[in-house]
Short mmCIF file of C-alpha atoms in Angstrom, two decimals:
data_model
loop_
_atom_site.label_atom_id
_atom_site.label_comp_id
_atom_site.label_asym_id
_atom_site.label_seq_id
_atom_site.Cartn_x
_atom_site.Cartn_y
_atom_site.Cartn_z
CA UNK A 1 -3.31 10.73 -76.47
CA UNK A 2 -5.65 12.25 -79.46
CA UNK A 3 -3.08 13.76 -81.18
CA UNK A 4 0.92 14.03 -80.62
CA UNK A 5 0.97 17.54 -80.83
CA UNK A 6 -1.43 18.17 -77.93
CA UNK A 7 -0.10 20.28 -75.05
CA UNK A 8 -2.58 18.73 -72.85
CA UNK A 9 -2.00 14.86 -73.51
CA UNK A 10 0.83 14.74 -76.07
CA UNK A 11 4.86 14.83 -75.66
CA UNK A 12 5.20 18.75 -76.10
CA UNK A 13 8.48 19.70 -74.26
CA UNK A 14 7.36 21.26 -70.93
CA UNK A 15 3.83 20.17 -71.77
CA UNK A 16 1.45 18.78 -69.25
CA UNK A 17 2.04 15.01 -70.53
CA UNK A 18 -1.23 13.61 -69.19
CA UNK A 19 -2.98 10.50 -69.66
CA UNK A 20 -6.60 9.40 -68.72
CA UNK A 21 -8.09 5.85 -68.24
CA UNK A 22 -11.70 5.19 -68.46
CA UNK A 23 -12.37 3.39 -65.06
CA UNK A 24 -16.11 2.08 -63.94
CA UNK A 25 -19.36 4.04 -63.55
CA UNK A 26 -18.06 6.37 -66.17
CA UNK A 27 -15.20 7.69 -64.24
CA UNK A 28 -12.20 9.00 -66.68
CA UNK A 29 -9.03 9.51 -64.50
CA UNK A 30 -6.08 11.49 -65.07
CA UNK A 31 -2.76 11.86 -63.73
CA UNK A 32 -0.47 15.62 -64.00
CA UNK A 33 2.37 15.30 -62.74
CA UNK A 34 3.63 18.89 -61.92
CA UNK A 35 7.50 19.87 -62.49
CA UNK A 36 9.25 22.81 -62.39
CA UNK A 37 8.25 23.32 -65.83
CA UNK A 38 4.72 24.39 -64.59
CA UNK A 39 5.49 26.27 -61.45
CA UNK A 40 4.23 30.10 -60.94
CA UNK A 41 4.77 30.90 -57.52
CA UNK A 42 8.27 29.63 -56.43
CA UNK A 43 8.22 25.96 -55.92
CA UNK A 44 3.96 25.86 -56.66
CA UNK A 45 1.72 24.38 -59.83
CA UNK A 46 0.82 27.72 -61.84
CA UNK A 47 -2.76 28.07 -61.39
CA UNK A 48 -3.46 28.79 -65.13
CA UNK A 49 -2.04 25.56 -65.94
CA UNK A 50 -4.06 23.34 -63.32
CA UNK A 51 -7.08 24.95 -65.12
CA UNK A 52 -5.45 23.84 -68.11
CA UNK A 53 -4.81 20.60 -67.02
CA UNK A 54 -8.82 20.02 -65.64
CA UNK A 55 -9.67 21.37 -69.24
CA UNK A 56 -7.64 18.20 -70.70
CA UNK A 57 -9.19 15.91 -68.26
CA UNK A 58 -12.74 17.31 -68.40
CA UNK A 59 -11.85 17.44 -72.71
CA UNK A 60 -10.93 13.82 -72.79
CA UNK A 61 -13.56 12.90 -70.65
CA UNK A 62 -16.29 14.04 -73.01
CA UNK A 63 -14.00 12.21 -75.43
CA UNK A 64 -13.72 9.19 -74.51
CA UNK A 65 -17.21 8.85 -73.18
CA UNK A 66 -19.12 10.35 -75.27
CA UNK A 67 -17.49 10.16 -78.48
CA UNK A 68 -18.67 13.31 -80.15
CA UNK A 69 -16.28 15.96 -81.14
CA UNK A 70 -16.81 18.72 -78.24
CA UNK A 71 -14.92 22.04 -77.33
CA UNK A 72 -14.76 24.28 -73.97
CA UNK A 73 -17.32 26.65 -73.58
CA UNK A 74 -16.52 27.38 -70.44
CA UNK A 75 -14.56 26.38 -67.28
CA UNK A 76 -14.77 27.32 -63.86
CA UNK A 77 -12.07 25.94 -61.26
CA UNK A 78 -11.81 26.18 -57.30
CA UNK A 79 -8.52 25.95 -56.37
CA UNK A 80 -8.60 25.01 -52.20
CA UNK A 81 -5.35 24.09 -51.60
CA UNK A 82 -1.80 24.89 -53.11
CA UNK A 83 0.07 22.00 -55.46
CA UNK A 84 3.72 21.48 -54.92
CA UNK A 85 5.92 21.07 -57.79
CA UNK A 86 7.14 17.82 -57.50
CA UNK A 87 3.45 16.38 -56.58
CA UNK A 88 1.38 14.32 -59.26
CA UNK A 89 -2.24 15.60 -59.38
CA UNK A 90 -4.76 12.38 -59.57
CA UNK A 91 -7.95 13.69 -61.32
CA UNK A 92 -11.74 12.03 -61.28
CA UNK A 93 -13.62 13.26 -64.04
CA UNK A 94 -17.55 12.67 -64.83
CA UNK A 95 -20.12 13.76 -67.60
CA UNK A 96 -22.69 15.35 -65.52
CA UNK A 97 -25.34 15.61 -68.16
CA UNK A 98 -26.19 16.52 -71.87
CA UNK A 99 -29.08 18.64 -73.45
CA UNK A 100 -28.62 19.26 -77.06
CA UNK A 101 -24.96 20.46 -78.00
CA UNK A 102 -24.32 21.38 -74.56
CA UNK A 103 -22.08 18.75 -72.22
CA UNK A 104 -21.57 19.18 -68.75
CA UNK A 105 -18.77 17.59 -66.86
CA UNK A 106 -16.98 17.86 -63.49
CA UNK A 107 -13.36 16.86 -62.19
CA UNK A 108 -11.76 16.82 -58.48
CA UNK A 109 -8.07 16.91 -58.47
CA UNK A 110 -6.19 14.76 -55.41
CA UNK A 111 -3.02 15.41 -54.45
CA UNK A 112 -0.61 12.50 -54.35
CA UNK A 113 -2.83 10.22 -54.81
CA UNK A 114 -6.80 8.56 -55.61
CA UNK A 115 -7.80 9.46 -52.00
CA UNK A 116 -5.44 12.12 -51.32
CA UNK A 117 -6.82 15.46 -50.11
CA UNK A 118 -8.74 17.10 -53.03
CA UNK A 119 -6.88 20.53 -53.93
CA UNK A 120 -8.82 21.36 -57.17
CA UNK A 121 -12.44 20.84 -58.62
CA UNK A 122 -13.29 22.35 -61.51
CA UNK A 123 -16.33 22.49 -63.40
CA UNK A 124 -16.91 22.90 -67.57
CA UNK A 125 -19.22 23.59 -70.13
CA UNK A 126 -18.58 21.66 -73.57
CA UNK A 127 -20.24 22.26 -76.97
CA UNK A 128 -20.44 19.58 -79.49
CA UNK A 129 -19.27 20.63 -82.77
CA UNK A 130 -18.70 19.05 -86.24
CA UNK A 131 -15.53 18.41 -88.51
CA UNK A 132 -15.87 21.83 -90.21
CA UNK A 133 -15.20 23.50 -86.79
CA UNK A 134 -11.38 22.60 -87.02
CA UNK A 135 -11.02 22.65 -90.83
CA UNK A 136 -12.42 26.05 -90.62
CA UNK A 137 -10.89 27.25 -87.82
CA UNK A 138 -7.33 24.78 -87.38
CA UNK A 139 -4.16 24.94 -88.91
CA UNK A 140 -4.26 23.37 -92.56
CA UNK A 141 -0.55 21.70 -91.87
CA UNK A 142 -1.24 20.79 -88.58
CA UNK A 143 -5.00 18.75 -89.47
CA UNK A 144 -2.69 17.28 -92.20
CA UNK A 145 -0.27 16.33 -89.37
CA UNK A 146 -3.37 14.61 -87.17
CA UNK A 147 -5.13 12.65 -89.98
CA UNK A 148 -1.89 11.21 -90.95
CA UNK A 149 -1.24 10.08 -87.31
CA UNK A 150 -1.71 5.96 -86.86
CA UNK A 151 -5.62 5.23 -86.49
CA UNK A 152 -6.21 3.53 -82.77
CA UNK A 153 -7.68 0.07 -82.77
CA UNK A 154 -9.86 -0.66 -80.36
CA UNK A 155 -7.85 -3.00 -78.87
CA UNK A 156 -5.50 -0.33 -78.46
CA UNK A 157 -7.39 1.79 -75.51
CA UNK A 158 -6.96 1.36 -72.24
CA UNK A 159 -10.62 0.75 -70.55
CA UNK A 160 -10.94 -0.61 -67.23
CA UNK A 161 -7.46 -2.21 -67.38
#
């Protein structure tokens, strides 16, 4: 989690409560676990919200390997097969390349599982930016709110467990 207040990775009521793991060969994987809370057609994952979730994977992917403050540019997702509510979405996420600012990444989304059938792949476009972007453009009680948040000791993150 970057920050409690995140819809993508913190405890938000009815958020998407995700959490990633840097694995090997620069694999970050993510888990979603989809409730009812996230449902659009009856009994079916929204599909605005599995973008949303492969924007927090793909986001804390350039995060966590790349260390360099980065924000969507753009995102494209294929959806190929429905996700139930009820299901937990198992997402592989890669950096694909960098030139300059720009950071390319790409995520598939199994259902159920590592190796279960892949329902969702989506691909984005990330643009490094600096501090100023957020203390220009953020809330000035929420950035108060994040840099008064514990600091994370190395120690504290959970590569290749």
């Amino acid at each position: 989690m970057h920050y409690a207040e995140c819809f993508g990775c913190g405890e938000v009521d009815n958020g998407l409560h995700m959490h990633s793991t840097v694995g090997d060969a620069g694999i970050v994987y993510s888990r979603f676990p989809v409730t009812r809370a996230h449902q659009g057609a009856p009994g079916l994952a929204h599909g605005g919200l599995l973008a949303c979730a492969f924007d927090e994977a793909l986001g804390s992917t350039v995060g966590n390997l790349l260390r360099r403050p980065a924000v969507t540019g753009k995102l494209e997702t294929d959806f190929l097969r429905p996700v139930p509510v009820g299901t937990t979405l198992f997402i592989a996420a890669r950096v694909d390349g960098v030139a300059g600012r720009k950071i390319y990444a790409s995520a598939d989304g199994h259902l159920d599982s590592a190796d279960g059938p892949v329902a969702v792949r989506a691909r984005g476009l990330f643009v490094q930016v600096g501090l100023e972007h957020f203390t220009t453009h953020g809330d000035p009680e929420a950035l108060k709110k994040f840099t008064q948040q514990p600091t994370r000791r190395a120690e504290d993150w959970d590569i290749n467990p």
